[in-house]
XYZ file of C-alpha atoms in Angstrom:
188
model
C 7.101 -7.119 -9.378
C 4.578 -7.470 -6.825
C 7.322 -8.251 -3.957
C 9.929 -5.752 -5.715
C 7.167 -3.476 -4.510
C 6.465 -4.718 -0.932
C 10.422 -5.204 -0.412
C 10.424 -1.230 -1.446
C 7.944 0.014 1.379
C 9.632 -2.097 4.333
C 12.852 -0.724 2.945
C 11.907 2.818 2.646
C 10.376 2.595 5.967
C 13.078 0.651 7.781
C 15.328 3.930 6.821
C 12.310 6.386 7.802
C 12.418 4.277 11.116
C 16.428 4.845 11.557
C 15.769 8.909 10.893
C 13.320 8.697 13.877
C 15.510 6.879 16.307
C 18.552 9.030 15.307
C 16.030 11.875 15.860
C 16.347 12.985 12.517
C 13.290 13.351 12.221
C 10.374 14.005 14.671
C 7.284 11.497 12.859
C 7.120 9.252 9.746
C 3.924 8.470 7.638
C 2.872 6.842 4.466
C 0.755 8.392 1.243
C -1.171 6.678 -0.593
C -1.315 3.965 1.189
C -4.346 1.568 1.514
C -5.677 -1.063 4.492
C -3.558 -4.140 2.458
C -0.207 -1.885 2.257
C -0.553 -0.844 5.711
C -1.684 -4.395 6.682
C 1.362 -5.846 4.838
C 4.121 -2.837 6.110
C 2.794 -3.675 9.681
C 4.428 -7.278 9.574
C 8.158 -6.102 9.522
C 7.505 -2.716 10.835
C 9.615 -2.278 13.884
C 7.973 1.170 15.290
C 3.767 0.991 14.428
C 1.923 3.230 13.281
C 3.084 5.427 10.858
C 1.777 9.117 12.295
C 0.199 9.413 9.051
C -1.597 8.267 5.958
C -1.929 11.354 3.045
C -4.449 10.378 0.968
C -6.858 11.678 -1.220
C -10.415 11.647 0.240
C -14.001 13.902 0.066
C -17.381 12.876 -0.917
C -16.894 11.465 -4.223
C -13.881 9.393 -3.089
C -14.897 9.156 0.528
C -12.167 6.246 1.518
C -14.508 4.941 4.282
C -12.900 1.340 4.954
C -9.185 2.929 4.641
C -10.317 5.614 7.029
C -11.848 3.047 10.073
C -8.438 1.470 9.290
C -6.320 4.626 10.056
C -9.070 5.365 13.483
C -8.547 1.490 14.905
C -4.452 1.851 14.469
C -4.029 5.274 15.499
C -2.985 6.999 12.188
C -4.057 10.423 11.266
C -5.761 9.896 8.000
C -4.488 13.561 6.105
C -7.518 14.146 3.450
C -5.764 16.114 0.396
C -8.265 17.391 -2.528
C -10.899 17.657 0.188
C -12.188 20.396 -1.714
C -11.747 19.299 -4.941
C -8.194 19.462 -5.620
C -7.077 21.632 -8.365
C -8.563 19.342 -10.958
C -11.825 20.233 -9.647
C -13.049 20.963 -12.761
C -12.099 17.421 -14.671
C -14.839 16.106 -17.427
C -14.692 13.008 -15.589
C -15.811 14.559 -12.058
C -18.515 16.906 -13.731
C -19.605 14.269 -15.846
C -20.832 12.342 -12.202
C -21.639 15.420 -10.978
C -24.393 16.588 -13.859
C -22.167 19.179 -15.327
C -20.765 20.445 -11.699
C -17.612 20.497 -9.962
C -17.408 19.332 -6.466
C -17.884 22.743 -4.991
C -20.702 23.765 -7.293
C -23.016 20.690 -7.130
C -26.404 21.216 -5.666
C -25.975 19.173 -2.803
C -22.971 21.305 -1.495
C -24.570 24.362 -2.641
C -27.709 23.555 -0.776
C -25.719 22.374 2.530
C -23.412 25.678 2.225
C -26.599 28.028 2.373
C -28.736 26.492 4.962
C -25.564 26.514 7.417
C -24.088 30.539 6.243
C -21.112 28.914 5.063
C -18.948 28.798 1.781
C -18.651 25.207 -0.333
C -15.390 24.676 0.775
C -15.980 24.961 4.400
C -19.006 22.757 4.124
C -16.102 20.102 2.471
C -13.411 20.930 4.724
C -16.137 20.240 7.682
C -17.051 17.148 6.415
C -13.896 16.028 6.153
C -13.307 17.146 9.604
C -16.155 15.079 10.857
C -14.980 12.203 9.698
C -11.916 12.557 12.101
C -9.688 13.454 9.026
C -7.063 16.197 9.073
C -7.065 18.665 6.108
C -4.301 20.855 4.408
C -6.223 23.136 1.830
C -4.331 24.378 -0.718
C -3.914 28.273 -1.022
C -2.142 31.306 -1.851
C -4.813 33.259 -1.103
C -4.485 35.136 2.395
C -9.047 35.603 1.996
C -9.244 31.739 0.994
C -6.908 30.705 4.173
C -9.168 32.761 6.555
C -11.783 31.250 5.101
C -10.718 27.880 5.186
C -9.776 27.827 9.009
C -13.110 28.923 9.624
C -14.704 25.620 9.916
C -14.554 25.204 13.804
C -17.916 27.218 14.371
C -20.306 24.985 13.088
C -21.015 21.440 12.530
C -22.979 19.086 9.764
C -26.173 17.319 10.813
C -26.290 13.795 9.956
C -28.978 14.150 7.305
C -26.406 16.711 5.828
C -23.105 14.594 6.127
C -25.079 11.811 4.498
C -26.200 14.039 1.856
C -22.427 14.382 1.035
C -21.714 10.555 1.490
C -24.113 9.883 -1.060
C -22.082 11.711 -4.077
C -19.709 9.015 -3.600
C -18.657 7.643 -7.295
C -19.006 4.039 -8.271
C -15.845 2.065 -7.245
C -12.886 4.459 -8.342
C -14.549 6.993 -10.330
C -14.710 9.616 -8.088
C -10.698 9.488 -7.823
C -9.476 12.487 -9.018
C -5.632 12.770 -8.416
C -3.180 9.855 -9.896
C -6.052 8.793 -12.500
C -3.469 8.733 -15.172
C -0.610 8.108 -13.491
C 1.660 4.752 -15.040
C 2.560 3.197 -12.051
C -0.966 3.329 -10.674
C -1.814 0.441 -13.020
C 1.576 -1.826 -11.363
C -0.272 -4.289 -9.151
C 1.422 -2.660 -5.738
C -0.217 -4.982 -3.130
């Protein structure tokens, strides 16, 4: 199974690599991948480095090995559920976070206030910060305004460790693909 599964990726990316040479397309990436599936792609890969890795990543799931990873290869690292994702509000996540989602914990709360700016900018920020491009997720023509204003402050360190330090023990913190069957297939 395991090599089924690396056989897979080099296939699937050998034909994303044909679509960019026949300019079919104008980048490939990866999602979901981590350092060893990178590591492992990058030995038959014949155009390096993907343009980007979509992953989830924010304070309770911060990624930080994957994301020095992404930095040192030159792959954007594309941080979805940076807010929260829309199972913000899953017993698991406010179970860590005393009864709180991700935008309403005290830390975020307290970070949003003493820089004038909503929990989800604070998030987005952080995010930013950490060299990571965001895609928010929004119908909402206020919440997009709101969401590209992020550019007009910045977190002090004190502050982005403050948000660091929410991160979960080992997995917890994962919110998307929790349940998911082939999450449990040994994919390395």
């Amino acid at each position: 199974k395991q090599q089924d599964m690396v056989s897979v990726r080099a296939e699937t990316w050998r034909a994303m690599e044909d679509a960019l040479r026949k300019r079919k397309v104008r980048a490939i990436g990866v999602s979901n991948f981590t350092v060893q599936h990178l590591e492992t792609l990058k030995t038959t890969a014949t155009i390096w480095p993907p343009a980007v890795n979509q992953v989830e990543c924010h304070p309770l799931y911060p990624q930080d090995e994957l994301i020095e990873y992404c930095h040192k290869e030159g792959i954007v690292l594309q941080a979805y559920a940076a807010i929260g994702g829309q199972d913000a509000s899953n017993v698991q996540w406010t179970e860590l976070l005393g009864g709180n989602t991700l935008m309403t914990c005290p830390v975020v709360q307290e970070i949003a206030t003493s820089v004038h700016k909503t929990p989800a900018q604070v998030l987005l920020r952080f995010a930013l910060q950490r060299q990571c491009a965001v895609t928010p997720k929004t119908v909402s023509p206020e919440r997009m305004l709101e969401n590209s204003q992020v550019f007009d402050f910045t977190l002090s360190k004190a502050q982005m460790e403050g948000l660091h330090d929410l991160e979960a023990p080992e997995e917890s913190g994962r919110l998307c693909w929790k349940s998911d069957p082939l999450r449990m297939l040994d994919f390395e």
